[in-house]
PDB file of C-alpha atoms in Angstrom:
ATOM      1  CA  ILE A  23      12.431   6.005  52.370  1.00  0.00           C
ATOM      2  CA  PRO A  24      15.245   8.161  51.744  1.00  0.00           C
ATOM      3  CA  LEU A  25      17.417  10.190  48.776  1.00  0.00           C
ATOM      4  CA  MET A  26      18.974   7.468  46.272  1.00  0.00           C
ATOM      5  CA  SER A  27      22.951   7.570  45.199  1.00  0.00           C
ATOM      6  CA  LEU A  28      23.762   7.525  41.785  1.00  0.00           C
ATOM      7  CA  LEU A  29      26.561   6.761  41.760  1.00  0.00           C
ATOM      8  CA  GLY A  30      25.455   3.705  43.489  1.00  0.00           C
ATOM      9  CA  ARG A  31      23.813   2.441  40.285  1.00  0.00           C
ATOM     10  CA  ILE A  32      27.236   2.890  37.967  1.00  0.00           C
ATOM     11  CA  SER A  33      29.250  -0.257  37.797  1.00  0.00           C
ATOM     12  CA  LEU A  34      32.318  -0.664  36.538  1.00  0.00           C
ATOM     13  CA  THR A  35      31.871  -4.156  35.171  1.00  0.00           C
ATOM     14  CA  GLY A  36      29.069  -3.400  32.709  1.00  0.00           C
ATOM     15  CA  ARG A  37      25.728  -4.089  33.790  1.00  0.00           C
ATOM     16  CA  GLY A  38      26.396  -4.981  37.299  1.00  0.00           C
ATOM     17  CA  GLU A  39      23.685  -5.153  40.192  1.00  0.00           C
ATOM     18  CA  ILE A  40      22.147  -2.262  41.317  1.00  0.00           C
ATOM     19  CA  ARG A  41      23.537  -1.100  44.834  1.00  0.00           C
ATOM     20  CA  SER A  42      21.198   1.226  46.973  1.00  0.00           C
ATOM     21  CA  TYR A  43      22.805   3.810  48.696  1.00  0.00           C
ATOM     22  CA  ARG A  44      20.992   6.100  50.682  1.00  0.00           C
ATOM     23  CA  TYR A  45      21.961   9.115  51.885  1.00  0.00           C
ATOM     24  CA  ARG A  46      21.517   9.996  55.634  1.00  0.00           C
ATOM     25  CA  LEU A  47      18.732  12.529  56.062  1.00  0.00           C
ATOM     26  CA  ARG A  48      20.537  15.570  57.934  1.00  0.00           C
ATOM     27  CA  THR A  49      20.762  19.282  57.479  1.00  0.00           C
ATOM     28  CA  LEU A  50      23.477  21.119  55.141  1.00  0.00           C
ATOM     29  CA  HIS A  51      24.845  22.660  58.362  1.00  0.00           C
ATOM     30  CA  ASP A  52      25.130  19.438  59.963  1.00  0.00           C
ATOM     31  CA  VAL A  53      27.103  18.093  57.194  1.00  0.00           C
ATOM     32  CA  LEU A  54      29.409  20.826  57.465  1.00  0.00           C
ATOM     33  CA  GLU A  55      29.945  20.229  61.129  1.00  0.00           C
ATOM     34  CA  ASN A  56      30.709  16.512  60.329  1.00  0.00           C
ATOM     35  CA  PRO A  57      31.480  15.921  56.350  1.00  0.00           C
ATOM     36  CA  GLU A  58      31.253  12.172  57.393  1.00  0.00           C
ATOM     37  CA  LEU A  59      27.504  12.693  57.140  1.00  0.00           C
ATOM     38  CA  LEU A  60      27.763  13.419  53.151  1.00  0.00           C
ATOM     39  CA  PHE A  61      28.626   9.998  52.090  1.00  0.00           C
ATOM     40  CA  PRO A  62      25.827   7.728  51.459  1.00  0.00           C
ATOM     41  CA  LEU A  63      25.516   4.272  53.202  1.00  0.00           C
ATOM     42  CA  PRO A  64      24.575   0.931  51.725  1.00  0.00           C
ATOM     43  CA  GLU A  65      20.807  -0.026  52.485  1.00  0.00           C
ATOM     44  CA  LYS A  66      21.447  -2.430  55.063  1.00  0.00           C
ATOM     45  CA  ASP A  67      23.271  -0.099  57.349  1.00  0.00           C
ATOM     46  CA  TYR A  68      19.889   2.615  57.310  1.00  0.00           C
ATOM     47  CA  PRO A  69      17.047   0.739  57.725  1.00  0.00           C
ATOM     48  CA  ALA A  70      13.615   2.177  57.425  1.00  0.00           C
ATOM     49  CA  GLU A  71      12.864   2.566  61.213  1.00  0.00           C
ATOM     50  CA  GLN A  72      16.041   4.991  61.372  1.00  0.00           C
ATOM     51  CA  VAL A  73      14.972   7.211  58.498  1.00  0.00           C
ATOM     52  CA  LYS A  74      11.972   7.067  59.776  1.00  0.00           C
ATOM     53  CA  GLU A  75      13.655   8.463  62.950  1.00  0.00           C
ATOM     54  CA  ASP A  76      15.388  10.790  60.789  1.00  0.00           C
ATOM     55  CA  TYR A  77      12.447  12.331  59.139  1.00  0.00           C
ATOM     56  CA  GLN A  78      10.717  13.521  62.237  1.00  0.00           C
ATOM     57  CA  ALA A  79      14.187  14.876  63.833  1.00  0.00           C
ATOM     58  CA  LEU A  80      14.445  17.448  60.507  1.00  0.00           C
ATOM     59  CA  TRP A  81      11.299  18.018  60.753  1.00  0.00           C
ATOM     60  CA  THR A  82      11.465  19.274  63.832  1.00  0.00           C
ATOM     61  CA  LYS A  83      14.841  21.346  63.146  1.00  0.00           C
ATOM     62  CA  PHE A  84      12.970  23.109  59.889  1.00  0.00           C
ATOM     63  CA  VAL A  85       9.745  24.021  62.248  1.00  0.00           C
ATOM     64  CA  GLU A  86      12.812  26.255  64.212  1.00  0.00           C
ATOM     65  CA  ALA A  87      14.195  27.457  62.090  1.00  0.00           C
ATOM     66  CA  THR A  88      11.310  28.772  60.012  1.00  0.00           C
ATOM     67  CA  ARG A  89       9.723  29.966  63.979  1.00  0.00           C
ATOM     68  CA  GLU A  90      11.024  33.425  63.373  1.00  0.00           C
ATOM     69  CA  TRP A  91       9.413  33.604  60.041  1.00  0.00           C
ATOM     70  CA  ARG A  92       5.735  32.522  61.089  1.00  0.00           C
ATOM     71  CA  GLU A  93       6.148  34.771  64.729  1.00  0.00           C
ATOM     72  CA  LYS A  94       7.479  38.195  62.599  1.00  0.00           C
ATOM     73  CA  GLY A  95       4.681  37.679  59.853  1.00  0.00           C
ATOM     74  CA  LEU A  96       7.829  37.208  57.168  1.00  0.00           C
ATOM     75  CA  ASP A  97       6.542  36.968  53.432  1.00  0.00           C
ATOM     76  CA  PRO A  98       8.627  34.181  51.600  1.00  0.00           C
ATOM     77  CA  ALA A  99       7.710  36.247  48.666  1.00  0.00           C
ATOM     78  CA  GLU A 100      10.214  38.812  49.554  1.00  0.00           C
ATOM     79  CA  ARG A 101      12.708  36.925  51.191  1.00  0.00           C
ATOM     80  CA  VAL A 102      13.553  34.301  47.867  1.00  0.00           C
ATOM     81  CA  GLU A 103      16.718  34.008  47.994  1.00  0.00           C
ATOM     82  CA  GLU A 104      17.071  33.103  52.082  1.00  0.00           C
ATOM     83  CA  LEU A 105      13.975  31.224  51.033  1.00  0.00           C
ATOM     84  CA  LEU A 106      16.251  29.092  48.655  1.00  0.00           C
ATOM     85  CA  GLU A 107      19.157  28.781  51.475  1.00  0.00           C
ATOM     86  CA  LEU A 108      17.016  27.611  53.744  1.00  0.00           C
ATOM     87  CA  LEU A 109      14.819  24.598  51.560  1.00  0.00           C
ATOM     88  CA  ARG A 110      18.719  24.259  50.281  1.00  0.00           C
ATOM     89  CA  SER A 111      19.975  22.872  53.749  1.00  0.00           C
ATOM     90  CA  PHE A 112      17.107  20.573  54.595  1.00  0.00           C
ATOM     91  CA  GLN A 113      15.437  19.377  51.020  1.00  0.00           C
ATOM     92  CA  TRP A 114      19.239  18.472  49.274  1.00  0.00           C
ATOM     93  CA  CYS A 115      18.709  14.781  51.279  1.00  0.00           C
ATOM     94  CA  LEU A 116      14.944  13.924  50.579  1.00  0.00           C
ATOM     95  CA  PRO A 117      13.690  12.578  47.233  1.00  0.00           C
ATOM     96  CA  ALA A 118      11.171  14.247  45.522  1.00  0.00           C
ATOM     97  CA  SER A 119       9.183  11.599  44.896  1.00  0.00           C
ATOM     98  CA  THR A 120       8.799   8.157  46.879  1.00  0.00           C
ATOM     99  CA  ARG A 121       6.241   6.726  44.187  1.00  0.00           C
ATOM    100  CA  ALA A 122       7.266   2.942  43.958  1.00  0.00           C
ATOM    101  CA  GLU A 123       7.542   3.074  40.736  1.00  0.00           C
ATOM    102  CA  GLU A 124      10.088   5.806  40.642  1.00  0.00           C
ATOM    103  CA  LEU A 125      13.910   5.662  41.914  1.00  0.00           C
ATOM    104  CA  PRO A 126      14.236   8.461  44.411  1.00  0.00           C
ATOM    105  CA  ASP A 127      17.163   9.554  43.248  1.00  0.00           C
ATOM    106  CA  ILE A 128      16.221  13.380  42.548  1.00  0.00           C
ATOM    107  CA  SER A 129      16.250  15.734  45.172  1.00  0.00           C
ATOM    108  CA  LEU A 130      12.912  17.760  46.288  1.00  0.00           C
ATOM    109  CA  PHE A 131      15.482  20.718  46.674  1.00  0.00           C
ATOM    110  CA  GLU A 132      15.771  20.820  43.069  1.00  0.00           C
ATOM    111  CA  HIS A 133      12.382  19.313  41.729  1.00  0.00           C
ATOM    112  CA  GLN A 134      11.212  22.672  43.597  1.00  0.00           C
ATOM    113  CA  LYS A 135      13.594  24.697  42.394  1.00  0.00           C
ATOM    114  CA  GLY A 136      13.272  23.749  38.533  1.00  0.00           C
ATOM    115  CA  THR A 137       9.509  24.109  38.896  1.00  0.00           C
ATOM    116  CA  ALA A 138       9.904  27.955  40.743  1.00  0.00           C
ATOM    117  CA  ALA A 139      12.350  28.445  37.690  1.00  0.00           C
ATOM    118  CA  VAL A 140       9.838  27.160  35.075  1.00  0.00           C
ATOM    119  CA  ALA A 141       6.659  28.880  37.019  1.00  0.00           C
ATOM    120  CA  ALA A 142       8.280  32.422  36.629  1.00  0.00           C
ATOM    121  CA  ALA A 143       9.358  32.127  33.558  1.00  0.00           C
ATOM    122  CA  LEU A 144       6.011  31.032  32.014  1.00  0.00           C
ATOM    123  CA  TYR A 145       4.775  34.084  33.960  1.00  0.00           C
ATOM    124  CA  GLN A 146       6.911  36.109  32.813  1.00  0.00           C
ATOM    125  CA  PHE A 147       6.298  35.412  28.537  1.00  0.00           C
ATOM    126  CA  GLN A 148       2.864  35.135  29.682  1.00  0.00           C
ATOM    127  CA  SER A 149       2.650  39.064  31.334  1.00  0.00           C
ATOM    128  CA  GLY A 150       3.551  40.354  27.897  1.00  0.00           C
ATOM    129  CA  LYS A 151       0.050  39.619  27.096  1.00  0.00           C
ATOM    130  CA  LYS A 152      -3.094  41.653  27.309  1.00  0.00           C
ATOM    131  CA  ASN A 153      -4.678  38.009  29.013  1.00  0.00           C
ATOM    132  CA  LEU A 154      -2.506  36.707  31.239  1.00  0.00           C
ATOM    133  CA  LEU A 155      -4.371  32.927  30.440  1.00  0.00           C
ATOM    134  CA  LYS A 156      -3.670  33.562  26.621  1.00  0.00           C
ATOM    135  CA  GLY A 157      -2.154  30.339  24.911  1.00  0.00           C
ATOM    136  CA  LEU A 158      -1.267  29.339  28.039  1.00  0.00           C
ATOM    137  CA  ASP A 159      -2.419  25.797  27.141  1.00  0.00           C
ATOM    138  CA  ASP A 160      -0.143  26.197  23.835  1.00  0.00           C
ATOM    139  CA  ASP A 161       2.974  23.808  24.499  1.00  0.00           C
ATOM    140  CA  ARG A 162       4.717  24.440  20.988  1.00  0.00           C
ATOM    141  CA  GLU A 163       5.055  27.964  21.660  1.00  0.00           C
ATOM    142  CA  GLN A 164       9.066  28.762  22.574  1.00  0.00           C
ATOM    143  CA  LYS A 165       7.992  30.412  25.864  1.00  0.00           C
ATOM    144  CA  PHE A 166      11.376  29.999  27.637  1.00  0.00           C
ATOM    145  CA  LEU A 167      15.299  31.486  27.290  1.00  0.00           C
ATOM    146  CA  LEU A 168      17.868  28.641  28.012  1.00  0.00           C
ATOM    147  CA  CYS A 169      20.500  31.663  28.312  1.00  0.00           C
ATOM    148  CA  GLY A 170      24.585  30.165  28.522  1.00  0.00           C
ATOM    149  CA  CYS A 171      27.397  32.287  29.650  1.00  0.00           C
ATOM    150  CA  ASP A 172      31.174  31.027  30.192  1.00  0.00           C
ATOM    151  CA  ILE A 173      34.738  33.282  30.428  1.00  0.00           C
ATOM    152  CA  SER A 174      36.564  32.633  27.407  1.00  0.00           C
ATOM    153  CA  GLY A 175      40.570  32.614  28.021  1.00  0.00           C
ATOM    154  CA  ILE A 176      40.398  30.917  31.241  1.00  0.00           C
ATOM    155  CA  GLN A 177      43.444  28.550  30.824  1.00  0.00           C
ATOM    156  CA  SER A 178      45.601  31.353  29.739  1.00  0.00           C
ATOM    157  CA  PHE A 179      44.772  33.710  32.025  1.00  0.00           C
ATOM    158  CA  ILE A 180      45.049  30.743  34.904  1.00  0.00           C
ATOM    159  CA  TYR A 181      48.678  29.353  33.653  1.00  0.00           C
ATOM    160  CA  GLN A 182      50.677  31.523  31.634  1.00  0.00           C
ATOM    161  CA  ILE A 183      52.353  33.327  34.701  1.00  0.00           C
ATOM    162  CA  SER A 184      55.472  32.518  36.303  1.00  0.00           C
ATOM    163  CA  SER A 185      56.905  30.246  38.444  1.00  0.00           C
ATOM    164  CA  LYS A 186      57.011  33.083  40.873  1.00  0.00           C
ATOM    165  CA  GLY A 187      54.823  33.127  43.812  1.00  0.00           C
ATOM    166  CA  ALA A 188      52.604  30.931  41.062  1.00  0.00           C
ATOM    167  CA  TYR A 189      50.341  29.092  44.564  1.00  0.00           C
ATOM    168  CA  ARG A 190      49.230  32.216  45.559  1.00  0.00           C
ATOM    169  CA  HIS A 191      48.725  33.880  41.912  1.00  0.00           C
ATOM    170  CA  LEU A 192      46.786  30.884  40.689  1.00  0.00           C
ATOM    171  CA  LYS A 193      44.263  30.800  43.599  1.00  0.00           C
ATOM    172  CA  GLY A 194      43.668  34.208  43.708  1.00  0.00           C
ATOM    173  CA  ARG A 195      42.867  33.750  39.771  1.00  0.00           C
ATOM    174  CA  SER A 196      40.650  31.048  39.805  1.00  0.00           C
ATOM    175  CA  PHE A 197      38.901  32.284  43.357  1.00  0.00           C
ATOM    176  CA  LEU A 198      38.119  35.458  41.120  1.00  0.00           C
ATOM    177  CA  LEU A 199      36.854  33.667  37.414  1.00  0.00           C
ATOM    178  CA  GLN A 200      34.416  31.342  40.050  1.00  0.00           C
ATOM    179  CA  VAL A 201      33.099  34.545  41.874  1.00  0.00           C
ATOM    180  CA  LEU A 202      33.161  36.466  38.201  1.00  0.00           C
ATOM    181  CA  VAL A 203      30.616  33.746  36.230  1.00  0.00           C
ATOM    182  CA  GLU A 204      28.442  34.075  39.640  1.00  0.00           C
ATOM    183  CA  THR A 205      28.500  38.102  39.569  1.00  0.00           C
ATOM    184  CA  VAL A 206      27.313  38.205  35.460  1.00  0.00           C
ATOM    185  CA  ALA A 207      24.663  34.823  36.554  1.00  0.00           C
ATOM    186  CA  ARG A 208      23.591  37.543  39.276  1.00  0.00           C
ATOM    187  CA  ASP A 209      23.485  40.535  36.811  1.00  0.00           C
ATOM    188  CA  ILE A 210      21.289  38.499  34.654  1.00  0.00           C
ATOM    189  CA  LEU A 211      18.945  37.544  37.085  1.00  0.00           C
ATOM    190  CA  SER A 212      19.036  41.390  38.126  1.00  0.00           C
ATOM    191  CA  VAL A 213      18.316  42.859  34.750  1.00  0.00           C
ATOM    192  CA  CYS A 214      15.812  40.124  34.335  1.00  0.00           C
ATOM    193  CA  GLY A 215      13.984  40.705  37.077  1.00  0.00           C
ATOM    194  CA  LEU A 216      14.354  37.026  38.534  1.00  0.00           C
ATOM    195  CA  THR A 217      14.955  34.819  41.454  1.00  0.00           C
ATOM    196  CA  GLY A 218      18.422  32.541  42.010  1.00  0.00           C
ATOM    197  CA  ALA A 219      15.610  29.813  41.319  1.00  0.00           C
ATOM    198  CA  ASN A 220      15.782  30.314  37.821  1.00  0.00           C
ATOM    199  CA  LEU A 221      20.145  29.878  37.994  1.00  0.00           C
ATOM    200  CA  LEU A 222      20.522  25.786  36.859  1.00  0.00           C
ATOM    201  CA  TYR A 223      24.556  25.835  37.474  1.00  0.00           C
ATOM    202  CA  ALA A 224      27.114  28.298  37.681  1.00  0.00           C
ATOM    203  CA  SER A 225      30.865  26.708  37.946  1.00  0.00           C
ATOM    204  CA  GLY A 226      34.147  26.017  35.840  1.00  0.00           C
ATOM    205  CA  GLY A 227      33.292  29.388  34.442  1.00  0.00           C
ATOM    206  CA  LYS A 228      29.914  28.907  33.023  1.00  0.00           C
ATOM    207  CA  ALA A 229      26.668  29.668  33.870  1.00  0.00           C
ATOM    208  CA  TYR A 230      23.315  28.378  32.560  1.00  0.00           C
ATOM    209  CA  LEU A 231      19.860  29.999  33.515  1.00  0.00           C
ATOM    210  CA  LEU A 232      15.885  29.717  32.388  1.00  0.00           C
ATOM    211  CA  LEU A 233      14.502  32.863  31.342  1.00  0.00           C
ATOM    212  CA  GLY A 234      11.278  34.136  30.161  1.00  0.00           C
ATOM    213  CA  ASN A 235      11.298  34.523  26.223  1.00  0.00           C
ATOM    214  CA  THR A 236      10.047  38.476  26.069  1.00  0.00           C
ATOM    215  CA  SER A 237      11.662  41.248  23.915  1.00  0.00           C
ATOM    216  CA  GLU A 238      12.782  43.099  27.009  1.00  0.00           C
ATOM    217  CA  ASN A 239      15.062  39.785  28.461  1.00  0.00           C
ATOM    218  CA  ILE A 240      16.830  39.894  25.331  1.00  0.00           C
ATOM    219  CA  ALA A 241      17.685  43.122  24.916  1.00  0.00           C
ATOM    220  CA  SER A 242      18.953  43.284  28.623  1.00  0.00           C
ATOM    221  CA  LEU A 243      20.764  40.485  27.797  1.00  0.00           C
ATOM    222  CA  LYS A 244      22.456  42.179  24.684  1.00  0.00           C
ATOM    223  CA  LYS A 245      23.297  45.244  26.737  1.00  0.00           C
ATOM    224  CA  LEU A 246      24.676  43.607  29.491  1.00  0.00           C
ATOM    225  CA  HIS A 247      27.019  41.274  27.566  1.00  0.00           C
ATOM    226  CA  THR A 248      28.582  44.257  25.970  1.00  0.00           C
ATOM    227  CA  ARG A 249      28.884  45.740  28.878  1.00  0.00           C
ATOM    228  CA  CYS A 250      30.430  43.058  31.310  1.00  0.00           C
ATOM    229  CA  ASN A 251      32.845  42.852  27.943  1.00  0.00           C
ATOM    230  CA  GLN A 252      33.879  46.408  27.770  1.00  0.00           C
ATOM    231  CA  ASP A 253      34.568  46.090  31.763  1.00  0.00           C
ATOM    232  CA  LEU A 254      36.437  43.065  31.282  1.00  0.00           C
ATOM    233  CA  GLN A 255      38.381  44.461  29.057  1.00  0.00           C
ATOM    234  CA  LYS A 256      39.138  47.746  30.874  1.00  0.00           C
ATOM    235  CA  LYS A 257      40.306  45.689  34.086  1.00  0.00           C
ATOM    236  CA  TYR A 258      42.272  42.689  32.203  1.00  0.00           C
ATOM    237  CA  GLY A 259      42.959  43.705  28.438  1.00  0.00           C
ATOM    238  CA  HIS A 260      42.115  41.244  25.710  1.00  0.00           C
ATOM    239  CA  GLY A 261      42.361  38.187  27.469  1.00  0.00           C
ATOM    240  CA  LEU A 262      39.296  37.731  29.285  1.00  0.00           C
ATOM    241  CA  TYR A 263      35.713  37.744  27.096  1.00  0.00           C
ATOM    242  CA  LEU A 264      32.349  36.810  28.317  1.00  0.00           C
ATOM    243  CA  ARG A 265      30.855  34.931  25.837  1.00  0.00           C
ATOM    244  CA  MET A 266      26.261  34.556  25.922  1.00  0.00           C
ATOM    245  CA  CYS A 267      24.125  33.029  23.893  1.00  0.00           C
ATOM    246  CA  TRP A 268      20.644  32.365  24.728  1.00  0.00           C
ATOM    247  CA  GLN A 269      18.089  29.322  23.155  1.00  0.00           C
ATOM    248  CA  PRO A 270      14.483  30.084  22.816  1.00  0.00           C
ATOM    249  CA  LEU A 271      12.454  26.597  24.407  1.00  0.00           C
ATOM    250  CA  SER A 272       8.478  25.544  23.747  1.00  0.00           C
ATOM    251  CA  ALA A 273       7.109  23.253  26.987  1.00  0.00           C
ATOM    252  CA  GLU A 274       7.646  20.268  24.589  1.00  0.00           C
ATOM    253  CA  ASP A 275      11.376  20.414  24.589  1.00  0.00           C
ATOM    254  CA  LEU A 276      11.413  20.316  28.265  1.00  0.00           C
ATOM    255  CA  CYS A 277       9.355  17.814  27.633  1.00  0.00           C
ATOM    256  CA  ARG A 278      10.917  15.468  25.196  1.00  0.00           C
ATOM    257  CA  GLN A 279       7.823  16.110  22.920  1.00  0.00           C
ATOM    258  CA  SER A 280       9.508  18.132  20.273  1.00  0.00           C
ATOM    259  CA  GLY A 281      11.487  15.523  18.872  1.00  0.00           C
ATOM    260  CA  LYS A 282      14.583  16.959  20.119  1.00  0.00           C
ATOM    261  CA  THR A 283      15.720  16.196  23.918  1.00  0.00           C
ATOM    262  CA  LEU A 284      17.013  18.935  25.962  1.00  0.00           C
ATOM    263  CA  ALA A 285      20.308  17.613  25.668  1.00  0.00           C
ATOM    264  CA  HIS A 286      20.310  18.058  21.916  1.00  0.00           C
ATOM    265  CA  ILE A 287      18.761  21.703  22.743  1.00  0.00           C
ATOM    266  CA  TRP A 288      22.275  22.466  25.213  1.00  0.00           C
ATOM    267  CA  GLU A 289      24.646  21.259  22.535  1.00  0.00           C
ATOM    268  CA  GLU A 290      23.287  23.561  20.428  1.00  0.00           C
ATOM    269  CA  LEU A 291      23.923  26.456  22.807  1.00  0.00           C
ATOM    270  CA  THR A 292      27.347  24.984  23.731  1.00  0.00           C
ATOM    271  CA  ARG A 293      28.108  25.576  19.861  1.00  0.00           C
ATOM    272  CA  ASN A 294      27.158  28.730  19.437  1.00  0.00           C
ATOM    273  CA  LEU A 295      28.955  29.593  22.671  1.00  0.00           C
ATOM    274  CA  SER A 296      31.817  28.195  20.836  1.00  0.00           C
ATOM    275  CA  ARG A 297      31.393  30.365  17.648  1.00  0.00           C
ATOM    276  CA  GLN A 298      31.346  33.901  19.447  1.00  0.00           C
ATOM    277  CA  ASP A 299      35.542  33.260  20.017  1.00  0.00           C
ATOM    278  CA  LYS A 300      35.230  34.248  16.142  1.00  0.00           C
ATOM    279  CA  LEU A 301      33.821  37.616  17.113  1.00  0.00           C
ATOM    280  CA  ARG A 302      36.029  38.664  20.230  1.00  0.00           C
ATOM    281  CA  LEU A 303      36.101  41.911  19.323  1.00  0.00           C
ATOM    282  CA  GLY A 304      32.176  42.862  17.755  1.00  0.00           C
ATOM    283  CA  TYR A 305      31.391  44.706  20.815  1.00  0.00           C
ATOM    284  CA  LEU A 306      34.457  47.577  20.587  1.00  0.00           C
ATOM    285  CA  SER A 307      33.383  50.734  18.923  1.00  0.00           C
ATOM    286  CA  LYS A 308      35.142  51.910  15.798  1.00  0.00           C
ATOM    287  CA  ASP A 309      37.364  54.656  18.727  1.00  0.00           C
ATOM    288  CA  ASP A 310      37.897  51.336  20.673  1.00  0.00           C
ATOM    289  CA  LEU A 311      39.289  49.649  17.760  1.00  0.00           C
ATOM    290  CA  GLN A 312      41.498  52.822  17.080  1.00  0.00           C
ATOM    291  CA  ALA A 313      42.850  52.086  20.425  1.00  0.00           C
ATOM    292  CA  PHE A 314      43.159  48.674  20.209  1.00  0.00           C
ATOM    293  CA  PHE A 315      45.279  48.408  17.083  1.00  0.00           C
ATOM    294  CA  ALA A 316      47.760  51.835  17.706  1.00  0.00           C
ATOM    295  CA  ILE A 317      51.222  52.094  19.318  1.00  0.00           C
ATOM    296  CA  PRO A 318      50.533  53.282  23.277  1.00  0.00           C
ATOM    297  CA  PRO A 319      51.656  56.544  23.681  1.00  0.00           C
ATOM    298  CA  GLN A 320      54.186  55.119  26.440  1.00  0.00           C
ATOM    299  CA  TRP A 321      56.930  53.500  26.300  1.00  0.00           C
ATOM    300  CA  PRO A 322      56.413  50.091  28.788  1.00  0.00           C
ATOM    301  CA  GLU A 323      58.656  50.575  31.861  1.00  0.00           C
ATOM    302  CA  GLY A 324      59.742  46.713  31.552  1.00  0.00           C
ATOM    303  CA  ASP A 325      57.259  43.435  31.750  1.00  0.00           C
ATOM    304  CA  CYS A 326      55.509  41.981  35.134  1.00  0.00           C
ATOM    305  CA  GLN A 327      57.239  39.470  36.463  1.00  0.00           C
ATOM    306  CA  VAL A 328      53.806  37.205  36.644  1.00  0.00           C
ATOM    307  CA  CYS A 329      52.103  37.585  33.675  1.00  0.00           C
ATOM    308  CA  HIS A 330      54.839  39.274  31.425  1.00  0.00           C
ATOM    309  CA  ALA A 331      52.368  42.246  30.691  1.00  0.00           C
ATOM    310  CA  PRO A 332      54.229  45.823  30.103  1.00  0.00           C
ATOM    311  CA  LEU A 333      54.238  48.102  33.074  1.00  0.00           C
ATOM    312  CA  SER A 334      53.270  51.313  32.547  1.00  0.00           C
ATOM    313  CA  GLN A 335      55.214  52.640  35.941  1.00  0.00           C
ATOM    314  CA  LYS A 336      58.660  50.849  37.308  1.00  0.00           C
ATOM    315  CA  GLY A 337      57.880  48.282  39.103  1.00  0.00           C
ATOM    316  CA  LYS A 338      58.546  44.322  39.626  1.00  0.00           C
ATOM    317  CA  THR A 339      54.606  43.454  39.284  1.00  0.00           C
ATOM    318  CA  CYS A 340      51.296  44.773  37.511  1.00  0.00           C
ATOM    319  CA  SER A 341      48.696  46.133  40.097  1.00  0.00           C
ATOM    320  CA  ILE A 342      46.355  43.154  38.663  1.00  0.00           C
ATOM    321  CA  CYS A 343      49.171  40.432  39.915  1.00  0.00           C
ATOM    322  CA  ASP A 344      49.399  42.498  43.042  1.00  0.00           C
ATOM    323  CA  ALA A 345      45.505  42.271  43.776  1.00  0.00           C
ATOM    324  CA  LEU A 346      45.233  38.708  43.381  1.00  0.00           C
ATOM    325  CA  GLY A 347      48.595  37.663  44.684  1.00  0.00           C
ATOM    326  CA  ASN A 348      47.027  39.283  48.319  1.00  0.00           C
ATOM    327  CA  PHE A 349      43.713  38.055  46.946  1.00  0.00           C
ATOM    328  CA  GLY A 350      44.797  34.307  46.937  1.00  0.00           C
TER     329      GLY A 350
END
């Protein structure tokens, strides 16, 4: 039984017939070499006999890929990021469950990664108690944090530029924002002492993470939030702003037993992120605010031809646009 495509169950004509499209059992390395392998096939074109052969071939490749780990006695716990990428490559196309009463439409990799995230966050929360097992079976206690962050000001940062060299500047700025949100997510994992397994999503200027609900994590998030915005302000002015907030969760919330679904909690988190736009300067100190509203000591030497920002020295473009243009 291979992984089933989600899109096969979508019909533009209402409740149409479910079409079983299956992903071929291939590693991500195989897919990169031949992108056609990524597209799912109708069930009749990928029969069970072929699936069985592909399972065996995939397992043989996995054993070979992990040979060095076994021969050198490498500890996977010390190489979690490498392990995640290895499992992603081999398990993205495998179903988490092959039970007859369940649709095989969830990837084994995503299932394992999510399980690891819950386990790590739960261990982090329980470690703050004198007895690690105390209250472990209390599903109503809010032991988890759903943390969300996104970059505000993306549209104006990307598109309010002149047409001169627009293509490379758009590429540079878009890639910068993608790297920026992933870097912030990795910083959150670092200060909270967690791994990439706890990163649920990072794309489009947004990131979501599952953390342990501890006072240390909350204090670290507050410090990181302030530091990131101070860095952004020094580098890019007040055009970009990092919004960050977190929502406590219980095991009942995760299992939809508390009367609200995870989708409702996610919605609430998104609304709280939006509210932070009204507090964009809240992280600034008194001295920072005075500098922000003061008249600059030096009269600008013209405007940047790309972003129209005032130039502190003679030239056609500012240093940021120079760097992002070259980057693009």
